[in-house]
Every structure is written in C-alpha cells, then in structure tokens.
PDB file of C-alpha atoms in Angstrom:
ATOM      1  CA  MET A   1      13.915   6.891 -12.787  1.00 65.00           C
ATOM      2  CA  TYR A   2      12.571   3.639 -11.342  1.00 82.00           C
ATOM      3  CA  GLY A   3       9.121   2.075 -11.670  1.00 92.00           C
ATOM      4  CA  ALA A   4       6.969  -0.624 -10.147  1.00 95.00           C
ATOM      5  CA  ILE A   5       3.659  -2.323 -10.902  1.00 97.00           C
ATOM      6  CA  GLN A   6       1.313  -3.261  -8.072  1.00 97.00           C
ATOM      7  CA  SER A   7      -1.778  -5.420  -8.484  1.00 97.00           C
ATOM      8  CA  GLY A   8      -4.349  -6.841  -6.138  1.00 97.00           C
ATOM      9  CA  GLU A   9      -7.976  -6.792  -5.073  1.00 97.00           C
ATOM     10  CA  HIS A  10      -9.852  -4.197  -3.076  1.00 95.00           C
ATOM     11  CA  GLN A  11     -13.231  -4.159  -1.352  1.00 96.00           C
ATOM     12  CA  PHE A  12     -15.778  -1.386  -1.081  1.00 95.00           C
ATOM     13  CA  TYR A  13     -17.934  -0.925   1.992  1.00 97.00           C
ATOM     14  CA  ILE A  14     -21.185   0.989   2.426  1.00 97.00           C
ATOM     15  CA  ARG A  15     -21.179   3.166   5.536  1.00 96.00           C
ATOM     16  CA  GLU A  16     -24.325   4.576   7.064  1.00 97.00           C
ATOM     17  CA  LYS A  17     -24.698   6.366  10.344  1.00 97.00           C
ATOM     18  CA  ASP A  18     -25.602   4.069  13.259  1.00 98.00           C
ATOM     19  CA  LYS A  19     -25.330   0.930  11.081  1.00 97.00           C
ATOM     20  CA  LYS A  20     -22.636  -1.699  10.618  1.00 97.00           C
ATOM     21  CA  ASP A  21     -20.470  -1.416   7.509  1.00 97.00           C
ATOM     22  CA  VAL A  22     -21.744  -3.651   4.697  1.00 97.00           C
ATOM     23  CA  LEU A  23     -19.608  -5.064   1.894  1.00 96.00           C
ATOM     24  CA  GLY A  24     -20.844  -3.341  -1.263  1.00 95.00           C
ATOM     25  CA  GLY A  25     -18.526  -4.884  -3.845  1.00 96.00           C
ATOM     26  CA  GLN A  26     -15.013  -5.780  -4.832  1.00 96.00           C
ATOM     27  CA  ALA A  27     -12.713  -5.273  -7.790  1.00 97.00           C
ATOM     28  CA  LYS A  28      -9.194  -5.862  -9.016  1.00 97.00           C
ATOM     29  CA  PHE A  29      -6.649  -3.095  -9.469  1.00 97.00           C
ATOM     30  CA  THR A  30      -3.317  -2.432 -11.108  1.00 98.00           C
ATOM     31  CA  SER A  31      -1.228   0.610 -10.161  1.00 97.00           C
ATOM     32  CA  VAL A  32       1.888   1.969 -11.835  1.00 97.00           C
ATOM     33  CA  TRP A  33       4.380   3.727  -9.539  1.00 97.00           C
ATOM     34  CA  THR A  34       7.355   5.824 -10.589  1.00 96.00           C
ATOM     35  CA  LYS A  35      10.187   7.035  -8.390  1.00 93.00           C
ATOM     36  CA  LYS A  36      11.224  10.608  -9.032  1.00 90.00           C
ATOM     37  CA  ASP A  37      13.486  12.716  -6.833  1.00 90.00           C
ATOM     38  CA  GLY A  38      13.464   9.972  -4.184  1.00 90.00           C
ATOM     39  CA  LYS A  39       9.658   9.849  -3.885  1.00 94.00           C
ATOM     40  CA  TRP A  40       7.270   7.152  -5.125  1.00 95.00           C
ATOM     41  CA  ILE A  41       4.339   8.626  -7.044  1.00 96.00           C
ATOM     42  CA  MET A  42       1.347   6.707  -8.386  1.00 96.00           C
ATOM     43  CA  SER A  43       1.306   7.608 -12.075  1.00 94.00           C
ATOM     44  CA  ASP A  44      -1.585   5.404 -13.275  1.00 95.00           C
ATOM     45  CA  VAL A  45      -4.234   3.178 -11.769  1.00 95.00           C
ATOM     46  CA  LEU A  46      -6.757   0.783 -13.289  1.00 95.00           C
ATOM     47  CA  SER A  47      -9.731  -0.615 -11.382  1.00 95.00           C
ATOM     48  CA  TYR A  48     -11.592  -3.411 -13.167  1.00 95.00           C
ATOM     49  CA  ASN A  49     -13.748  -6.533 -12.827  1.00 94.00           C
ATOM     50  CA  HIS A  50     -16.132  -4.801 -10.411  1.00 92.00           C
ATOM     51  CA  GLN A  51     -18.644  -7.131  -8.787  1.00 88.00           C
TER      52      GLN A  51
END
C-alpha cells in the first residue's frame, strides 16, 4: 500500500440565482490519500483555519 499527504488552501463561494458569485471564506486543508488495488482513495481530510 502507498500513501500521500496533500495540503493547500481552498476558497468557498456563495452562489445565488441571478447574482455574481461572492467569496464567502477560505480555509486550509490537509488530505491523506492511500493507494489500494491501483486506485487512490482519500482516507482522511482536515479543513481548518476558516476565515
């Protein structure tokens, strides 16, 4: 079995009909991926430092 850790930042947008998307916030994330039977599967994810 193989594994990988991915980290970064993501943004959240507010969507309303007939309006432009508006940035609603951002946060950091860390994901843990494992490779099983030739497929990568996200096994855990943390989302933190929301603003």
